C-alpha cells in the first residue's frame, strides 16, 4: 500500500498517492498545483542559476522585440492598468534602491509575475506568463528573421 503525502502547494495541501516513478513527487496532479510547481521551480531557478536567468532574459528580450505593439495595445485596452502599473513602478523603484539584484530581475520577466497577482483586472495572467517563456520558439523565430526570408510579425501595411 502506497503512503499518502500532502501536496506541497500551500493553497492545496491535500493528500495524494505519489507516483513511485517520480522520485520528487511533491505536488498533486491538479492543474493549479502543476502550475504552482512550475512557477516555484522557475523562480528558484531564476534565483540560483545564472545561465537560466540569462537565457530567460534573452528570451524575454527577443519576445519583446517581436511583440513591440503588444503592451501598447494592452495599455490602450486597459487604461486602469496604466494607473495601476504606475503605482507598482513606484514600489519597484523602492525595491530597486533596496537591492540591486532584485532590480536586475525586476527589469525582466519577473515583473509580469508580480503585477497580475495584485489585480483582478489582469486576469490574463496565465497568457502573459506563458508568453514570457517561449525560449525555443523565440530562438527559431529569431533565426528566421535574421535570414531575411520570413517575417515573424504579420504587417498590415506595405
Ligand atoms: Zn495540490
Coordinates of N, CA and C and ligand atoms in Angstrom, one line a residue:
X1 N 0.9 -1.2 0.0 CA 0.0 0.0 0.0 C 0.9 1.2 0.0
X2 N 0.6 2.1 -0.9 CA 1.4 3.4 -1.0 C 1.1 4.3 0.1
X3 N 2.1 5.0 0.5 CA 1.9 6.0 1.5 C 1.4 7.4 0.9
X4 N 0.4 7.9 1.5 CA -0.1 9.2 1.0 C 0.8 10.4 1.6
X5 N 1.0 11.4 0.7 CA 1.7 12.6 1.2 C 0.9 13.8 0.9
X6 N 1.2 14.9 1.6 CA 0.5 16.1 1.4 C 1.1 16.9 0.2
X7 N 0.2 17.5 -0.6 CA 0.6 18.4 -1.7 C 1.4 19.5 -1.2
X8 N 2.5 19.9 -1.8 CA 3.4 20.9 -1.3 C 2.9 22.3 -1.7
X9 N 1.8 22.4 -2.4 CA 1.2 23.7 -2.7 C 0.5 24.2 -1.4
X10 N 0.9 25.3 -0.8 CA 0.3 25.7 0.4 C -1.2 26.1 0.3
X11 N -1.6 26.3 -1.0 CA -3.0 26.6 -1.2 C -3.8 25.3 -1.3
X12 N -3.2 24.2 -1.4 CA -3.9 22.9 -1.6 C -3.7 22.0 -0.4
X13 N -2.5 21.5 -0.2 CA -2.2 20.6 1.0 C -3.1 19.3 1.1
X14 N -3.7 18.9 0.0 CA -4.5 17.7 0.0 C -3.5 16.4 0.0
X15 N -4.1 15.3 0.5 CA -3.3 14.1 0.5 C -3.4 13.4 -0.9
X16 N -2.3 12.9 -1.3 CA -2.4 12.1 -2.6 C -1.3 11.0 -2.5
X17 N -1.5 10.1 -3.4 CA -0.5 9.0 -3.5 C 0.5 9.3 -4.6
X18 N 1.7 9.5 -4.2 CA 2.7 9.9 -5.2 C 3.1 8.8 -6.1
X19 N 3.4 9.1 -7.3 CA 3.8 8.2 -8.3 C 5.2 7.6 -8.0
X20 N 5.3 6.3 -7.7 CA 6.7 5.8 -7.3 C 7.8 6.0 -8.4
X21 N 7.3 6.3 -9.6 CA 8.3 6.5 -10.7 C 9.0 7.9 -10.6
X22 N 8.2 8.8 -9.9 CA 8.7 10.2 -9.8 C 9.3 10.3 -8.4
X23 N 10.6 10.5 -8.4 CA 11.3 10.5 -7.1 C 10.9 11.7 -6.2
X24 N 10.8 12.8 -6.8 CA 10.5 14.0 -6.0 C 9.1 14.5 -6.3
X25 N 8.1 13.6 -6.1 CA 6.7 13.9 -6.3 C 6.2 14.6 -5.1
X26 N 6.0 15.9 -5.2 CA 5.6 16.7 -4.0 C 4.3 17.4 -4.2
X27 N 3.8 17.4 -5.5 CA 2.6 18.2 -5.8 C 1.6 17.2 -6.3
X28 N 0.3 17.4 -6.0 CA -0.7 16.6 -6.6 C -0.9 16.9 -8.0
X29 N -1.9 16.2 -8.7 CA -2.0 16.3 -10.1 C -2.9 17.5 -10.6
X30 N -3.5 18.2 -9.7 CA -4.4 19.3 -10.1 C -3.6 20.3 -10.9
X31 N -4.3 20.9 -11.9 CA -3.7 21.8 -12.8 C -3.1 23.0 -12.0
X32 N -3.9 23.5 -11.0 CA -3.4 24.6 -10.2 C -2.1 24.3 -9.5
X33 N -1.9 23.0 -9.1 CA -0.7 22.6 -8.4 C 0.4 22.4 -9.3
X34 N 0.1 21.9 -10.5 CA 1.2 21.7 -11.5 C 1.7 23.1 -11.9
X35 N 0.8 24.0 -12.0 CA 1.3 25.4 -12.4 C 2.1 26.0 -11.2
X36 N 1.6 25.8 -10.0 CA 2.3 26.3 -8.9 C 3.8 25.7 -8.8
X37 N 3.9 24.4 -9.1 CA 5.2 23.8 -9.1 C 6.1 24.4 -10.1
X38 N 5.5 24.6 -11.3 CA 6.3 25.2 -12.4 C 6.8 26.6 -12.1
X39 N 5.9 27.4 -11.5 CA 6.3 28.8 -11.2 C 7.4 28.8 -10.1
X40 N 7.1 27.9 -9.1 CA 8.1 27.8 -8.0 C 9.4 27.4 -8.5
X41 N 9.4 26.4 -9.4 CA 10.7 25.9 -10.0 C 11.4 27.0 -10.8
X42 N 10.6 27.8 -11.5 CA 11.2 28.8 -12.3 C 11.7 29.9 -11.5
X43 N 11.0 30.3 -10.4 CA 11.5 31.4 -9.6 C 12.8 31.0 -8.8
X44 N 12.8 29.7 -8.4 CA 14.0 29.2 -7.7 C 15.2 29.2 -8.7
X45 N 14.9 28.8 -9.9 CA 15.9 28.7 -11.0 C 16.4 30.1 -11.3
X46 N 15.5 31.0 -11.3 CA 16.0 32.4 -11.6 C 16.9 32.9 -10.5
X47 N 16.7 32.5 -9.3 CA 17.5 32.9 -8.2 C 18.8 32.2 -8.2
X48 N 18.9 31.0 -8.6 CA 20.1 30.2 -8.3 C 20.9 29.8 -9.6
X49 N 20.3 30.0 -10.7 CA 21.0 29.5 -11.9 C 21.2 30.7 -12.9
X50 N 22.5 31.3 -12.9 CA 22.7 32.5 -13.7 C 22.5 32.2 -15.2
X51 N 22.8 31.0 -15.6 CA 22.6 30.7 -17.1 C 21.2 30.7 -17.4
X52 N 20.4 30.1 -16.6 CA 18.9 30.1 -16.8 C 18.4 31.5 -16.8
X53 N 18.9 32.3 -15.9 CA 18.4 33.7 -15.8 C 18.7 34.4 -17.1
X54 N 20.0 34.3 -17.5 CA 20.4 34.9 -18.7 C 19.6 34.5 -19.9
X55 N 19.3 33.2 -20.0 CA 18.5 32.7 -21.1 C 17.1 33.2 -21.1
X56 N 16.5 33.3 -19.9 CA 15.2 33.8 -19.8 C 15.1 35.3 -20.1
X57 N 16.1 36.0 -19.7 CA 16.2 37.4 -20.1 C 16.3 37.6 -21.6
X58 N 17.1 36.8 -22.2 CA 17.3 36.9 -23.6 C 16.0 36.6 -24.4
X59 N 15.4 35.5 -23.9 CA 14.1 35.1 -24.5 C 13.1 36.2 -24.4
X60 N 13.0 36.7 -23.2 CA 12.0 37.8 -22.9 C 12.3 39.0 -23.8
X61 N 13.6 39.3 -23.9 CA 14.0 40.5 -24.8 C 13.6 40.2 -26.2
X62 N 13.9 39.0 -26.6 CA 13.5 38.6 -28.0 C 12.0 38.7 -28.2
X63 N 11.3 38.2 -27.3 CA 9.8 38.2 -27.4 C 9.3 39.6 -27.5
X64 N 9.9 40.5 -26.6 CA 9.5 41.9 -26.6 C 9.8 42.6 -27.9
X65 N 10.9 42.2 -28.5 CA 11.3 42.9 -29.8 C 10.3 42.4 -30.9
X66 N 9.8 41.2 -30.8 CA 8.9 40.7 -31.8 C 7.5 41.1 -31.5
X67 N 7.2 41.6 -30.3 CA 5.8 42.0 -30.0 C 5.8 43.4 -29.4
X68 N 6.5 44.3 -30.0 CA 6.6 45.6 -29.5 C 5.2 46.3 -29.3
X69 N 4.3 46.0 -30.1 CA 2.9 46.6 -30.0 C 2.0 45.9 -29.0
X70 N 2.5 44.8 -28.5 CA 1.6 44.0 -27.5 C 1.2 44.8 -26.3
X71 N 2.2 45.5 -25.7 CA 1.9 46.2 -24.5 C 1.2 47.5 -24.8
X72 N 1.5 48.1 -25.9 CA 0.8 49.3 -26.4 C -0.7 49.0 -26.5
X73 N -1.0 47.9 -27.2 CA -2.4 47.5 -27.3 C -3.0 47.2 -26.0
X74 N -2.2 46.5 -25.2 CA -2.8 46.1 -23.9 C -3.1 47.3 -23.0
X75 N -2.2 48.3 -23.1 CA -2.5 49.6 -22.3 C -3.7 50.3 -22.8
X76 N -3.8 50.4 -24.2 CA -4.9 51.1 -24.8 C -6.2 50.4 -24.4
X77 N -6.2 49.1 -24.3 CA -7.4 48.3 -24.0 C -7.8 48.5 -22.5
X78 N -6.8 48.5 -21.6 CA -7.0 48.6 -20.2 C -6.3 49.8 -19.6
X79 N -7.0 51.0 -19.6 CA -6.4 52.2 -19.1 C -6.1 52.1 -17.6
X80 N -6.9 51.3 -16.9 CA -6.6 51.2 -15.4 C -5.3 50.6 -15.2
X81 N -4.9 49.7 -16.1 CA -3.6 49.0 -16.0 C -2.5 50.0 -15.9
X82 N -2.6 51.1 -16.7 CA -1.5 52.1 -16.7 C -1.4 52.8 -15.3
X83 N -2.5 53.1 -14.8 CA -2.5 53.8 -13.4 C -2.0 52.8 -12.4
X84 N -2.5 51.6 -12.5 CA -2.1 50.6 -11.5 C -0.6 50.3 -11.6
X85 N -0.1 50.2 -12.8 CA 1.3 49.9 -13.1 C 2.2 51.0 -12.6
X86 N 1.7 52.2 -12.7 CA 2.5 53.4 -12.3 C 2.8 53.3 -10.8
X87 N 1.7 52.9 -10.1 CA 1.9 52.7 -8.6 C 2.9 51.5 -8.3
X88 N 2.8 50.5 -9.1 CA 3.7 49.3 -8.9 C 5.1 49.7 -9.3
X89 N 5.2 50.6 -10.2 CA 6.6 51.1 -10.6 C 7.2 51.8 -9.5
X90 N 6.4 52.6 -8.7 CA 7.0 53.3 -7.6 C 7.5 52.3 -6.5
X91 N 6.7 51.2 -6.4 CA 7.2 50.2 -5.4 C 8.4 49.5 -5.9
X92 N 8.4 49.3 -7.2 CA 9.6 48.6 -7.8 C 10.9 49.5 -7.7
X93 N 10.6 50.8 -7.9 CA 11.8 51.8 -7.7 C 12.3 51.7 -6.3
X94 N 11.4 51.6 -5.4 CA 11.8 51.5 -4.0 C 12.7 50.2 -3.7
X95 N 12.1 49.1 -4.3 CA 12.8 47.9 -4.1 C 14.2 47.9 -4.8
X96 N 14.2 48.6 -5.9 CA 15.5 48.7 -6.7 C 16.6 49.4 -5.8
X97 N 16.1 50.4 -5.1 CA 17.0 51.1 -4.2 C 17.5 50.1 -3.1
X98 N 16.6 49.2 -2.7 CA 16.9 48.3 -1.6 C 17.9 47.2 -2.1
X99 N 17.7 46.8 -3.3 CA 18.5 45.6 -3.7 C 18.8 45.6 -5.2
X100 N 20.1 45.7 -5.5 CA 20.5 45.7 -6.9 C 20.1 44.4 -7.7
X101 N 20.3 43.3 -7.0 CA 20.0 42.0 -7.6 C 18.5 41.9 -8.0
X102 N 17.7 42.4 -7.0 CA 16.2 42.3 -7.3 C 15.9 43.2 -8.5
X103 N 16.5 44.3 -8.5 CA 16.3 45.3 -9.6 C 16.6 44.6 -11.0
X104 N 17.7 43.9 -11.0 CA 18.1 43.2 -12.2 C 16.9 42.3 -12.7
X105 N 16.4 41.5 -11.8 CA 15.4 40.5 -12.1 C 14.1 41.2 -12.4
X106 N 13.8 42.3 -11.7 CA 12.6 43.1 -11.9 C 12.5 43.6 -13.3
X107 N 13.6 44.0 -13.9 CA 13.6 44.6 -15.2 C 13.3 43.6 -16.3
X108 N 13.3 42.3 -15.9 CA 13.0 41.3 -16.9 C 11.6 40.7 -16.6
X109 N 11.5 39.4 -17.0 CA 10.1 38.8 -17.0 C 9.5 38.7 -15.6
X110 N 10.2 38.8 -14.5 CA 9.6 38.6 -13.2 C 8.6 39.6 -12.9
X111 N 8.7 40.8 -13.4 CA 7.7 41.8 -13.1 C 6.3 41.4 -13.6
X112 N 6.3 40.6 -14.6 CA 5.0 40.2 -15.1 C 4.3 39.1 -14.3
X113 N 5.1 38.5 -13.4 CA 4.5 37.7 -12.4 C 3.9 38.5 -11.3
X114 N 4.7 39.6 -10.9 CA 4.3 40.3 -9.8 C 3.0 41.2 -10.0
X115 N 2.9 41.8 -11.2 CA 1.8 42.7 -11.4 C 0.5 42.0 -11.3
X116 N 0.2 40.9 -12.1 CA -1.1 40.4 -12.1 C -1.6 39.9 -10.8
X117 N -0.7 39.4 -10.0 CA -1.2 38.8 -8.7 C -1.9 39.8 -7.8
X118 N -1.7 41.1 -8.0 CA -2.3 42.1 -7.1 C -3.6 42.7 -7.7
X119 N -3.9 42.3 -8.9 CA -5.1 43.0 -9.5 C -6.0 42.0 -10.3
X120 N -7.2 42.0 -10.0 CA -8.2 41.2 -10.7 C -8.3 41.6 -12.1
X121 N -8.0 42.9 -12.4 CA -8.0 43.5 -13.7 C -7.2 42.6 -14.7
X122 N -6.1 42.1 -14.2 CA -5.2 41.4 -15.0 C -5.4 39.9 -15.0
X123 N -6.6 39.5 -15.3 CA -6.9 38.1 -15.2 C -6.2 37.3 -16.3
X124 N -5.6 38.0 -17.2 CA -4.9 37.4 -18.3 C -3.5 36.9 -17.9
X125 N -3.3 36.9 -16.6 CA -2.0 36.4 -16.0 C -1.4 35.2 -16.7
X126 N -2.1 34.2 -16.9 CA -1.6 32.9 -17.5 C -1.1 33.1 -18.9
X127 N -1.9 33.9 -19.6 CA -1.5 34.1 -21.0 C -0.2 34.9 -21.1
X128 N 0.0 35.9 -20.2 CA 1.2 36.7 -20.2 C 2.4 35.8 -19.7
X129 N 2.1 35.0 -18.7 CA 3.0 34.0 -18.2 C 3.6 33.2 -19.3
X130 N 2.8 32.5 -20.0 CA 3.3 31.5 -21.0 C 4.0 32.3 -22.1
X131 N 3.6 33.5 -22.4 CA 4.2 34.3 -23.4 C 5.6 34.7 -23.0
X132 N 5.9 34.8 -21.7 CA 7.2 35.2 -21.3 C 8.3 34.1 -21.4
X133 N 7.8 32.9 -21.7 CA 8.8 31.8 -21.7 C 8.8 31.0 -23.0
X134 N 8.8 31.7 -24.2 CA 8.8 30.9 -25.4 C 10.2 30.6 -25.9
X135 N 11.1 30.2 -25.0 CA 12.6 30.1 -25.2 C 12.9 29.5 -26.6
X136 N 12.5 28.3 -26.9 CA 12.9 27.7 -28.1 C 12.3 28.3 -29.3
X137 N 11.0 28.5 -29.2 CA 10.3 29.1 -30.3 C 10.9 30.4 -30.7
X138 N 11.3 31.2 -29.7 CA 11.8 32.5 -29.9 C 13.1 32.4 -30.7
X139 N 14.0 31.5 -30.3 CA 15.2 31.3 -31.0 C 15.0 31.0 -32.4
X140 N 14.1 30.1 -32.7 CA 13.8 29.7 -34.0 C 13.3 30.9 -34.9
X141 N 12.4 31.7 -34.3 CA 11.9 32.8 -35.0 C 13.0 33.9 -35.3
X142 N 13.8 34.0 -34.3 CA 14.9 35.0 -34.4 C 15.8 34.6 -35.6
X143 N 16.1 33.3 -35.7 CA 16.9 32.8 -36.8 C 16.2 33.1 -38.1
X144 N 14.9 32.9 -38.1 CA 14.1 33.1 -39.3 C 14.2 34.6 -39.7
X145 N 14.1 35.4 -38.7 CA 14.2 36.9 -39.0 C 15.5 37.3 -39.6
X146 N 16.5 36.7 -39.0 CA 17.9 37.1 -39.4 C 18.2 36.7 -40.9
X147 N 17.6 35.6 -41.3 CA 18.0 35.2 -42.7 C 17.2 36.0 -43.7
X148 N 16.3 36.8 -43.2 CA 15.6 37.8 -44.1 C 14.5 37.2 -45.0
X149 N 14.3 35.9 -44.9 CA 13.3 35.3 -45.8 C 11.9 35.4 -45.3
X150 N 11.8 35.4 -44.0 CA 10.4 35.4 -43.5 C 10.3 36.5 -42.4
X151 N 9.2 37.0 -42.1 CA 9.0 37.9 -41.0 C 8.0 37.4 -40.0
X152 N 8.5 37.4 -38.7 CA 7.6 36.8 -37.7 C 6.3 37.6 -37.4
X153 N 6.3 38.9 -37.7 CA 5.1 39.6 -37.5 C 4.3 39.9 -38.7
X154 N 3.0 39.6 -38.7 CA 2.1 40.0 -39.8 C 2.0 41.5 -39.9
X155 N 2.2 42.1 -41.0 CA 2.1 43.6 -41.2 C 0.9 43.9 -42.0
X156 N 0.2 45.0 -41.6 CA -1.0 45.4 -42.4 C -0.5 46.3 -43.6
X157 N 0.5 47.1 -43.4 CA 0.9 48.0 -44.4 C 1.9 47.3 -45.4
X158 N 2.4 48.1 -46.4 CA 3.3 47.5 -47.4 C 4.7 47.1 -46.8
Ligands
LIG1 ZN1 -2.3 20.1 -4.8

